[in-house]
Amino acid sequence: MGSMTGYKLSGLILALGAVLAVVSSALRPGVLLIDPQVGATLREQVTVLADYSNLTHITSLTGALGLLMVFSGFFTIRYALGTRSVPDTLARFGILLIMFSVFGSVVALGLNHMIAHVLTHATGGPVQLVTLAVTLQSVKIGISIMAGYPLMLGFGCLALGFLPRFTGLHRWLALLVIVVAVVGAVLLLIGNHVHDLPSGIYRVAQWTSYPMYLWAGILGVLLYKGHAAVTQRVDE
């Protein structure tokens, strides 16, 4: 394929996957740009997914594809991480956590698709369909929460592990990702266990995933360019 190498292709996949994941999430009904549901009931949340059913189906598919592309790129970066140093081991552990988060998030996106399908195409009485959709939404929220913790911890460990490999701007970006990951994890913990606080706390925790995935896109660009920090195995 001409001058295209495995590293370049993996970097391209990682960068495009990160952008696709962020854009799909922002366009998903009820999240950020399309009728955001802050403090909404479960019934209101499933209703907005059904009202924009076509967009729900599209963003569920593209979001899942983007997340899997991100994981594919990280799996290539993992080959540059040795086993002798603490930072590299920490970064490898971070990628493992992100893998679990990606799989959980893909399942949650599949449930989004099913919720919209149930309310727009399934047969049965309206009460039974709404009850089924609300049940699916409850399961989806549980999976999303459990996928959120390894996402925050994973990106935090990955950035901390890569910190010694970077200098200048990229070192500051890694430090920023660590701060964002810690803030997101704390807000997610508070939002799900202190129920008398504003529900927007949980939504802010969700939004912290955006800068982390954008950083993943930057790593993809570095991988495409063959930057030593993401391609060079230091213990060999």
Coordinates of N, CA and C in Angstrom, one line a residue:
M1 N 0.8 -1.2 0.0 CA 0.0 0.0 0.0 C 0.9 1.3 0.0
G2 N 1.9 1.3 -0.9 CA 2.7 2.4 -1.0 C 3.5 2.7 0.3
S3 N 3.5 3.9 0.8 CA 4.3 4.3 1.9 C 3.5 4.0 3.2
M4 N 2.3 3.5 3.1 CA 1.5 3.2 4.3 C 2.2 2.0 5.1
T5 N 2.4 2.3 6.4 CA 2.9 1.2 7.3 C 1.9 0.8 8.3
G6 N 2.2 -0.2 9.0 CA 1.3 -0.7 10.1 C 1.0 0.4 11.1
Y7 N 2.1 1.1 11.5 CA 2.0 2.1 12.5 C 1.1 3.3 12.0
K8 N 1.3 3.7 10.7 CA 0.6 4.8 10.2 C -0.9 4.4 10.1
L9 N -1.2 3.2 9.6 CA -2.6 2.7 9.5 C -3.2 2.7 10.9
S10 N -2.5 2.2 11.9 CA -3.1 2.1 13.3 C -3.3 3.5 13.8
G11 N -2.4 4.4 13.5 CA -2.5 5.8 14.0 C -3.7 6.5 13.4
L12 N -3.9 6.2 12.1 CA -5.1 6.8 11.4 C -6.4 6.2 11.9
I13 N -6.4 4.9 12.2 CA -7.6 4.3 12.8 C -7.9 4.9 14.1
L14 N -6.9 5.0 15.0 CA -7.0 5.6 16.3 C -7.6 7.0 16.3
A15 N -7.0 7.8 15.4 CA -7.4 9.3 15.3 C -8.8 9.4 14.8
L16 N -9.1 8.7 13.7 CA -10.5 8.7 13.2 C -11.5 8.1 14.2
G17 N -11.1 7.0 14.8 CA -12.0 6.4 15.8 C -12.4 7.4 16.9
A18 N -11.3 8.1 17.4 CA -11.6 9.0 18.5 C -12.5 10.1 18.1
V19 N -12.3 10.7 16.9 CA -13.2 11.7 16.4 C -14.6 11.2 16.2
L20 N -14.7 10.0 15.7 CA -16.0 9.4 15.4 C -16.8 9.1 16.8
A21 N -16.0 8.7 17.8 CA -16.7 8.4 19.1 C -17.2 9.7 19.7
V22 N -16.4 10.7 19.7 CA -16.8 12.0 20.3 C -18.0 12.6 19.5
V23 N -17.9 12.7 18.2 CA -19.0 13.3 17.4 C -20.3 12.5 17.6
S24 N -20.2 11.1 17.6 CA -21.4 10.3 17.7 C -22.0 10.5 19.1
S25 N -21.2 10.6 20.1 CA -21.7 10.8 21.5 C -22.4 12.2 21.6
A26 N -21.8 13.2 21.0 CA -22.4 14.6 21.1 C -23.7 14.7 20.3
L27 N -23.8 13.9 19.2 CA -25.0 13.9 18.4 C -26.1 12.9 18.9
R28 N -25.7 12.1 19.8 CA -26.7 11.1 20.3 C -27.9 11.8 21.0
P29 N -29.1 11.5 20.7 CA -30.2 12.1 21.3 C -30.2 12.0 22.8
G30 N -30.4 13.2 23.5 CA -30.5 13.2 24.9 C -29.2 13.4 25.6
V31 N -28.1 13.5 24.9 CA -26.7 13.6 25.5 C -26.2 15.1 25.6
L32 N -25.9 15.7 24.4 CA -25.3 17.0 24.5 C -25.9 18.0 23.5
L33 N -26.0 17.7 22.3 CA -26.5 18.7 21.3 C -28.0 18.5 20.9
I34 N -28.4 17.2 21.0 CA -29.8 17.0 20.5 C -30.7 16.7 21.7
D35 N -31.5 17.7 22.1 CA -32.4 17.6 23.2 C -31.8 16.9 24.5
P36 N -30.8 17.6 25.1 CA -30.1 17.0 26.2 C -31.1 16.8 27.4
Q37 N -31.0 15.6 28.0 CA -31.9 15.2 29.1 C -31.2 15.2 30.5
V38 N -31.1 16.4 31.1 CA -30.5 16.6 32.4 C -31.5 16.5 33.4
G39 N -31.4 15.5 34.3 CA -32.4 15.3 35.4 C -33.7 14.7 34.9
A40 N -33.7 14.1 33.7 CA -34.9 13.5 33.1 C -35.2 12.2 33.8
T41 N -36.5 11.8 33.8 CA -36.9 10.5 34.3 C -36.5 9.4 33.2
L42 N -36.6 8.2 33.6 CA -36.3 7.1 32.7 C -37.2 7.1 31.5
R43 N -38.5 7.4 31.8 CA -39.4 7.4 30.7 C -39.1 8.5 29.7
E44 N -38.7 9.7 30.2 CA -38.4 10.8 29.3 C -37.1 10.5 28.5
Q45 N -36.2 9.8 29.1 CA -34.9 9.4 28.5 C -35.2 8.5 27.3
V46 N -36.1 7.5 27.5 CA -36.4 6.6 26.4 C -37.2 7.2 25.3
T47 N -38.1 8.2 25.7 CA -38.9 8.9 24.7 C -38.1 9.7 23.8
V48 N -37.0 10.4 24.2 CA -36.2 11.1 23.3 C -35.4 10.2 22.4
L49 N -35.0 9.1 22.8 CA -34.4 8.1 21.9 C -35.3 7.7 20.8
A50 N -36.6 7.5 21.1 CA -37.6 7.1 20.1 C -38.0 8.2 19.2
D51 N -38.0 9.4 19.8 CA -38.4 10.6 19.0 C -37.4 10.9 17.8
Y52 N -36.1 10.5 18.1 CA -35.1 10.7 17.1 C -34.5 9.3 16.8
S53 N -35.4 8.4 16.5 CA -35.0 7.0 16.4 C -33.9 6.7 15.3
N54 N -34.1 7.4 14.1 CA -33.1 7.2 13.1 C -31.7 7.7 13.5
L55 N -31.7 8.8 14.2 CA -30.4 9.4 14.7 C -29.8 8.5 15.8
T56 N -30.7 7.9 16.6 CA -30.3 7.0 17.6 C -29.6 5.8 17.0
H57 N -30.2 5.2 16.0 CA -29.7 4.0 15.3 C -28.3 4.4 14.7
I58 N -28.2 5.5 14.0 CA -27.0 5.9 13.4 C -25.9 6.1 14.4
T59 N -26.1 6.9 15.4 CA -25.1 7.2 16.4 C -24.7 6.0 17.2
S60 N -25.6 5.1 17.4 CA -25.3 3.8 18.1 C -24.3 3.0 17.3
L61 N -24.5 2.9 16.0 CA -23.6 2.2 15.1 C -22.3 2.9 15.0
T62 N -22.3 4.2 14.7 CA -21.0 4.9 14.5 C -20.2 5.0 15.8
G63 N -21.0 5.2 16.9 CA -20.3 5.3 18.2 C -19.6 4.0 18.5
A64 N -20.2 2.9 18.3 CA -19.6 1.6 18.6 C -18.4 1.4 17.7
L65 N -18.5 1.7 16.4 CA -17.4 1.6 15.5 C -16.2 2.5 15.9
G66 N -16.5 3.7 16.3 CA -15.5 4.6 16.8 C -14.7 4.0 18.0
L67 N -15.5 3.5 19.0 CA -14.8 3.0 20.2 C -14.0 1.8 19.9
L68 N -14.4 0.9 19.0 CA -13.6 -0.3 18.6 C -12.4 0.2 17.8
M69 N -12.5 1.2 17.0 CA -11.3 1.7 16.4 C -10.3 2.3 17.3
V70 N -10.8 3.0 18.4 CA -9.9 3.5 19.4 C -9.1 2.3 20.1
F71 N -9.9 1.3 20.5 CA -9.3 0.2 21.1 C -8.2 -0.5 20.2
S72 N -8.5 -0.6 18.9 CA -7.6 -1.2 18.0 C -6.3 -0.4 18.0
G73 N -6.4 1.0 17.9 CA -5.2 1.8 18.0 C -4.4 1.7 19.2
F74 N -5.1 1.6 20.4 CA -4.4 1.4 21.6 C -3.7 0.1 21.7
F75 N -4.3 -0.9 21.1 CA -3.6 -2.3 21.1 C -2.3 -2.2 20.4
T76 N -2.2 -1.4 19.3 CA -0.9 -1.2 18.6 C 0.1 -0.5 19.5
I77 N -0.4 0.6 20.2 CA 0.5 1.3 21.1 C 1.0 0.4 22.2
R78 N 0.2 -0.5 22.6 CA 0.6 -1.4 23.6 C 1.9 -2.2 23.3
Y79 N 2.2 -2.4 22.0 CA 3.4 -3.1 21.6 C 4.7 -2.3 21.9
A80 N 4.5 -1.0 22.1 CA 5.6 -0.1 22.4 C 5.9 0.0 23.9
L81 N 5.1 -0.7 24.7 CA 5.2 -0.6 26.1 C 5.9 -1.9 26.6
G82 N 7.0 -1.7 27.3 CA 7.8 -2.8 27.8 C 7.2 -3.3 29.1
T83 N 7.9 -4.2 29.7 CA 7.4 -4.9 31.0 C 8.3 -4.7 32.1
R84 N 9.4 -3.9 31.9 CA 10.4 -3.8 33.0 C 10.3 -2.5 33.8
S85 N 9.6 -1.5 33.2 CA 9.5 -0.2 34.0 C 8.1 -0.1 34.5
V86 N 8.0 0.6 35.7 CA 6.7 0.9 36.3 C 5.7 1.7 35.4
P87 N 6.2 2.8 34.8 CA 5.3 3.6 34.0 C 4.7 2.8 32.8
D88 N 5.5 2.0 32.1 CA 5.0 1.2 31.0 C 4.0 0.1 31.5
T89 N 4.3 -0.5 32.6 CA 3.3 -1.4 33.2 C 2.0 -0.8 33.6
L90 N 2.1 0.5 34.1 CA 0.9 1.2 34.4 C 0.1 1.6 33.2
A91 N 0.8 2.0 32.1 CA 0.1 2.3 30.9 C -0.5 1.1 30.3
R92 N 0.1 -0.1 30.3 CA -0.5 -1.3 29.8 C -1.8 -1.7 30.6
F93 N -1.7 -1.4 31.9 CA -2.9 -1.7 32.8 C -4.0 -0.7 32.4
G94 N -3.7 0.5 32.1 CA -4.6 1.5 31.6 C -5.3 1.1 30.4
I95 N -4.6 0.5 29.4 CA -5.2 0.1 28.1 C -6.1 -1.1 28.4
L96 N -5.8 -2.0 29.3 CA -6.6 -3.1 29.7 C -8.0 -2.6 30.3
L97 N -7.9 -1.6 31.1 CA -9.1 -1.0 31.7 C -10.0 -0.3 30.6
I98 N -9.3 0.4 29.7 CA -10.1 1.0 28.6 C -10.7 0.0 27.7
M99 N -10.1 -1.2 27.6 CA -10.7 -2.3 26.8 C -12.0 -2.7 27.4
F100 N -12.0 -2.9 28.7 CA -13.3 -3.3 29.4 C -14.3 -2.2 29.3
S101 N -13.9 -1.0 29.3 CA -14.9 0.2 29.2 C -15.5 0.2 27.8
V102 N -14.6 0.0 26.8 CA -15.1 0.0 25.4 C -16.1 -1.1 25.2
F103 N -15.9 -2.3 25.7 CA -16.8 -3.4 25.5 C -18.2 -3.1 26.2
G104 N -18.1 -2.5 27.4 CA -19.3 -2.2 28.1 C -20.1 -1.1 27.4
S105 N -19.4 -0.1 26.9 CA -20.0 1.0 26.2 C -20.7 0.5 24.9
V106 N -20.0 -0.4 24.2 CA -20.6 -1.0 23.0 C -21.9 -1.7 23.3
V107 N -22.0 -2.4 24.4 CA -23.2 -3.1 24.8 C -24.3 -2.0 25.1
A108 N -23.9 -1.0 25.8 CA -24.9 0.1 26.1 C -25.4 0.7 24.8
L109 N -24.6 0.9 23.8 CA -25.0 1.5 22.6 C -26.0 0.5 21.9
G110 N -25.7 -0.8 22.0 CA -26.7 -1.7 21.4 C -28.0 -1.6 22.1
L111 N -28.0 -1.4 23.4 CA -29.3 -1.2 24.1 C -30.0 0.0 23.7
N112 N -29.2 1.1 23.4 CA -29.9 2.3 22.8 C -30.6 2.0 21.5
H113 N -30.0 1.2 20.7 CA -30.7 0.8 19.4 C -31.9 0.0 19.7
M114 N -31.9 -0.9 20.7 CA -33.1 -1.7 21.0 C -34.2 -0.9 21.6
I115 N -33.8 0.1 22.4 CA -34.9 0.9 23.0 C -35.6 1.7 22.0
A116 N -34.9 2.3 21.0 CA -35.5 3.0 19.9 C -36.4 2.1 19.1
H117 N -35.9 0.9 18.9 CA -36.6 -0.1 18.0 C -37.9 -0.6 18.7
V118 N -37.8 -0.8 20.0 CA -39.0 -1.3 20.8 C -40.1 -0.2 20.7
L119 N -39.8 1.0 20.9 CA -40.8 2.1 21.0 C -41.3 2.5 19.6
T120 N -40.6 2.1 18.5 CA -41.1 2.6 17.2 C -41.5 1.5 16.3
H121 N -41.1 0.2 16.5 CA -41.4 -0.9 15.6 C -42.0 -2.1 16.2
A122 N -41.8 -2.3 17.5 CA -42.3 -3.5 18.2 C -43.8 -3.5 18.3
T123 N -44.4 -4.7 18.3 CA -45.8 -4.8 18.5 C -46.2 -5.1 19.9
G124 N -47.3 -4.6 20.4 CA -47.8 -4.8 21.7 C -48.4 -3.5 22.2
G125 N -49.0 -3.6 23.4 CA -49.7 -2.4 24.0 C -48.6 -1.3 24.4
P126 N -49.0 -0.1 24.3 CA -48.1 1.0 24.6 C -47.5 1.0 26.0
V127 N -48.3 0.5 27.0 CA -47.8 0.5 28.3 C -46.7 -0.6 28.5
Q128 N -47.0 -1.8 27.9 CA -46.0 -2.8 27.9 C -44.7 -2.4 27.2
L129 N -44.8 -1.7 26.1 CA -43.6 -1.3 25.3 C -42.8 -0.3 26.1
V130 N -43.5 0.6 26.7 CA -42.8 1.6 27.5 C -42.1 1.0 28.7
T131 N -42.8 0.0 29.3 CA -42.2 -0.7 30.5 C -40.9 -1.4 30.1
L132 N -41.0 -2.1 28.9 CA -39.8 -2.8 28.4 C -38.7 -1.8 28.1
A133 N -39.0 -0.7 27.5 CA -38.0 0.3 27.1 C -37.3 0.8 28.4
V134 N -38.1 1.1 29.4 CA -37.6 1.7 30.6 C -36.7 0.7 31.3
T135 N -37.1 -0.6 31.2 CA -36.3 -1.7 31.8 C -34.9 -1.7 31.1
L136 N -35.0 -1.7 29.8 CA -33.7 -1.7 29.0 C -32.9 -0.5 29.3
Q137 N -33.5 0.7 29.5 CA -32.8 1.9 29.9 C -32.1 1.8 31.2
S138 N -32.8 1.1 32.2 CA -32.2 0.9 33.5 C -30.9 0.0 33.4
V139 N -31.1 -1.0 32.6 CA -29.9 -1.9 32.4 C -28.8 -1.2 31.7
K140 N -29.1 -0.3 30.7 CA -28.1 0.4 30.0 C -27.4 1.4 30.9
I141 N -28.1 2.0 31.8 CA -27.5 3.0 32.7 C -26.5 2.3 33.7
G142 N -26.9 1.1 34.2 CA -26.0 0.3 35.0 C -24.7 -0.1 34.3
I143 N -24.9 -0.5 33.1 CA -23.7 -0.9 32.3 C -22.8 0.3 32.0
S144 N -23.4 1.4 31.7 CA -22.7 2.7 31.4 C -21.9 3.1 32.6
I145 N -22.5 3.0 33.8 CA -21.8 3.4 35.0 C -20.6 2.5 35.3
M146 N -20.8 1.2 35.1 CA -19.7 0.3 35.3 C -18.6 0.4 34.3
A147 N -19.0 0.9 33.1 CA -18.0 1.2 32.0 C -17.3 2.5 32.3
G148 N -17.9 3.4 33.0 CA -17.3 4.7 33.3 C -16.1 4.7 34.2
Y149 N -16.2 3.8 35.2 CA -15.1 3.8 36.1 C -13.8 3.3 35.5
P150 N -13.8 2.2 34.7 CA -12.5 1.8 34.1 C -12.1 2.7 33.0
L151 N -13.1 3.5 32.4 CA -12.7 4.5 31.4 C -11.8 5.6 32.1
M152 N -12.3 6.1 33.2 CA -11.6 7.2 33.9 C -10.3 6.7 34.4
L153 N -10.3 5.5 35.1 CA -9.1 5.0 35.7 C -8.1 4.6 34.6
G154 N -8.6 4.0 33.5 CA -7.8 3.6 32.4 C -7.0 4.7 31.7
F155 N -7.8 5.8 31.4 CA -7.1 7.0 30.8 C -6.1 7.6 31.8
G156 N -6.5 7.6 33.1 CA -5.6 8.2 34.1 C -4.3 7.4 34.2
C157 N -4.4 6.1 34.2 CA -3.2 5.2 34.2 C -2.4 5.3 33.0
L158 N -3.1 5.4 31.8 CA -2.4 5.5 30.5 C -1.6 6.8 30.5
A159 N -2.2 7.9 30.8 CA -1.5 9.2 30.8 C -0.4 9.2 31.8
L160 N -0.6 8.7 33.0 CA 0.5 8.7 34.0 C 1.6 7.8 33.5
G161 N 1.3 6.7 32.9 CA 2.4 5.8 32.3 C 3.2 6.5 31.2
F162 N 2.5 7.3 30.4 CA 3.2 7.9 29.3 C 3.9 9.2 29.6
L163 N 3.6 9.7 30.8 CA 4.2 11.0 31.3 C 5.7 11.0 31.1
P164 N 6.5 10.0 31.5 CA 7.9 10.1 31.3 C 8.4 10.1 29.9
R165 N 7.5 9.6 29.0 CA 7.9 9.5 27.6 C 7.7 10.8 26.8
F166 N 7.0 11.8 27.4 CA 6.7 13.0 26.8 C 7.5 14.2 27.4
T167 N 7.6 15.2 26.5 CA 8.2 16.5 27.0 C 7.3 17.6 26.4
G168 N 7.5 18.8 27.0 CA 6.8 20.0 26.4 C 5.3 19.9 26.4
L169 N 4.7 20.3 25.3 CA 3.2 20.3 25.2 C 2.6 19.0 25.5
H170 N 3.1 17.9 25.0 CA 2.5 16.6 25.1 C 2.6 16.1 26.6
R171 N 3.6 16.6 27.3 CA 3.6 16.2 28.7 C 2.5 17.0 29.5
W172 N 2.3 18.2 29.1 CA 1.2 19.0 29.8 C -0.1 18.4 29.4
L173 N -0.3 18.0 28.2 CA -1.6 17.3 27.8 C -1.8 16.1 28.6
A174 N -0.8 15.3 28.8 CA -0.9 14.0 29.6 C -1.3 14.4 31.1
L175 N -0.7 15.4 31.6 CA -1.0 15.9 33.0 C -2.5 16.3 33.0
L176 N -3.0 17.0 32.0 CA -4.4 17.5 31.9 C -5.3 16.3 31.9
V177 N -5.0 15.3 31.1 CA -5.8 14.1 31.1 C -5.9 13.4 32.4
I178 N -4.8 13.4 33.2 CA -4.8 12.8 34.5 C -5.8 13.5 35.4
V179 N -5.7 14.9 35.4 CA -6.6 15.7 36.2 C -8.1 15.4 35.8
V180 N -8.3 15.4 34.5 CA -9.7 15.2 34.0 C -10.2 13.9 34.4
A181 N -9.3 12.8 34.3 CA -9.7 11.5 34.7 C -10.1 11.4 36.2
V182 N -9.3 12.0 37.0 CA -9.6 12.0 38.5 C -10.9 12.7 38.8
V183 N -11.0 13.9 38.2 CA -12.3 14.7 38.4 C -13.5 13.9 37.9
G184 N -13.4 13.2 36.7 CA -14.5 12.5 36.2 C -14.8 11.3 37.1
A185 N -13.8 10.6 37.6 CA -14.1 9.5 38.5 C -14.7 9.9 39.8
V186 N -14.3 11.0 40.4 CA -14.9 11.5 41.6 C -16.3 12.0 41.4
L187 N -16.6 12.7 40.3 CA -17.9 13.1 40.0 C -18.9 11.9 39.7
L188 N -18.3 10.9 39.0 CA -19.1 9.7 38.8 C -19.5 9.0 40.1
L189 N -18.5 8.9 41.0 CA -18.8 8.3 42.3 C -19.8 9.1 43.1
I190 N -19.6 10.4 43.1 CA -20.5 11.2 43.9 C -21.9 11.2 43.3
G191 N -22.0 11.4 42.0 CA -23.3 11.4 41.3 C -24.1 10.2 41.4
N192 N -23.5 9.0 41.7 CA -24.2 7.8 41.8 C -24.5 7.3 43.2
H193 N -23.9 8.0 44.2 CA -24.1 7.6 45.5 C -24.6 8.7 46.5
V194 N -24.6 9.9 46.0 CA -25.2 11.0 46.8 C -26.4 11.5 46.0
H195 N -27.5 10.9 46.2 CA -28.7 11.2 45.3 C -29.4 12.5 45.5
D196 N -29.1 13.2 46.6 CA -29.8 14.5 46.8 C -29.1 15.6 46.2
L197 N -28.0 15.4 45.5 CA -27.2 16.4 44.8 C -27.8 16.6 43.4
P198 N -27.6 17.7 42.7 CA -28.1 17.9 41.3 C -27.7 16.8 40.4
S199 N -28.6 16.3 39.6 CA -28.3 15.2 38.6 C -27.3 15.6 37.6
G200 N -27.1 16.9 37.4 CA -26.1 17.4 36.4 C -24.7 16.9 36.7
I201 N -24.4 16.6 38.0 CA -23.1 16.1 38.4 C -22.7 14.9 37.6
Y202 N -23.6 13.9 37.4 CA -23.4 12.7 36.7 C -23.2 13.1 35.2
R203 N -23.9 14.0 34.7 CA -23.8 14.4 33.3 C -22.4 15.0 33.0
V204 N -21.9 15.9 33.9 CA -20.6 16.4 33.8 C -19.5 15.3 33.8
A205 N -19.7 14.3 34.6 CA -18.8 13.2 34.6 C -18.8 12.5 33.3
Q206 N -19.9 12.4 32.6 CA -20.0 11.8 31.3 C -19.2 12.7 30.3
W207 N -19.3 14.0 30.4 CA -18.7 14.9 29.5 C -17.1 14.9 29.6
T208 N -16.6 14.4 30.7 CA -15.2 14.4 30.9 C -14.5 13.3 29.9
S209 N -15.4 12.5 29.4 CA -14.8 11.5 28.4 C -14.4 12.2 27.1
Y210 N -15.0 13.3 26.8 CA -14.7 14.0 25.5 C -13.2 14.4 25.4
P211 N -12.6 15.1 26.4 CA -11.2 15.5 26.3 C -10.3 14.3 26.4
M212 N -10.7 13.2 27.0 CA -9.9 12.0 27.1 C -9.8 11.3 25.7
Y213 N -11.0 11.2 25.0 CA -11.0 10.6 23.7 C -10.3 11.5 22.7
L214 N -10.4 12.8 22.9 CA -9.6 13.7 22.0 C -8.1 13.6 22.1
W215 N -7.7 13.3 23.4 CA -6.3 13.0 23.6 C -5.9 11.7 22.9
A216 N -6.8 10.8 23.0 CA -6.6 9.5 22.2 C -6.3 9.8 20.8
G217 N -7.1 10.7 20.2 CA -6.9 11.1 18.8 C -5.6 11.7 18.6
I218 N -5.1 12.5 19.5 CA -3.7 13.1 19.4 C -2.7 12.0 19.4
L219 N -2.9 11.0 20.3 CA -1.9 9.8 20.3 C -2.0 9.1 18.9
G220 N -3.2 9.1 18.3 CA -3.2 8.5 17.0 C -2.4 9.3 16.0
V221 N -2.4 10.6 16.0 CA -1.6 11.4 15.1 C -0.2 11.2 15.4
L222 N 0.2 11.1 16.6 CA 1.6 10.8 17.0 C 2.0 9.4 16.4
L223 N 1.1 8.4 16.6 CA 1.4 7.1 16.1 C 1.6 7.1 14.5
Y224 N 0.7 7.9 13.9 CA 0.8 8.0 12.4 C 2.1 8.6 12.0
K225 N 2.6 9.6 12.8 CA 3.9 10.2 12.5 C 5.1 9.4 12.9
G226 N 4.9 8.3 13.6 CA 6.0 7.5 14.1 C 6.7 8.1 15.3
H227 N 6.0 8.9 16.1 CA 6.7 9.5 17.3 C 7.2 8.4 18.2
A228 N 8.4 8.6 18.7 CA 9.1 7.6 19.5 C 8.4 7.2 20.8
A229 N 7.6 8.2 21.3 CA 6.9 7.9 22.6 C 5.9 6.8 22.5
V230 N 5.3 6.7 21.3 CA 4.2 5.7 21.1 C 4.6 4.5 20.2
T231 N 5.9 4.5 19.8 CA 6.3 3.4 18.9 C 7.6 2.7 19.4
Q232 N 8.4 3.3 20.2 CA 9.7 2.8 20.6 C 9.6 2.0 21.9
R233 N 10.0 0.7 21.9 CA 10.0 -0.1 23.1 C 11.3 0.1 23.8
V234 N 11.3 0.6 25.0 CA 12.5 1.1 25.6 C 13.3 0.0 26.2
D235 N 12.8 -1.1 26.5 CA 13.5 -2.2 27.2 C 14.1 -3.2 26.3
E236 N 14.1 -3.0 25.0 CA 14.6 -3.9 24.0 C 15.7 -3.2 23.2

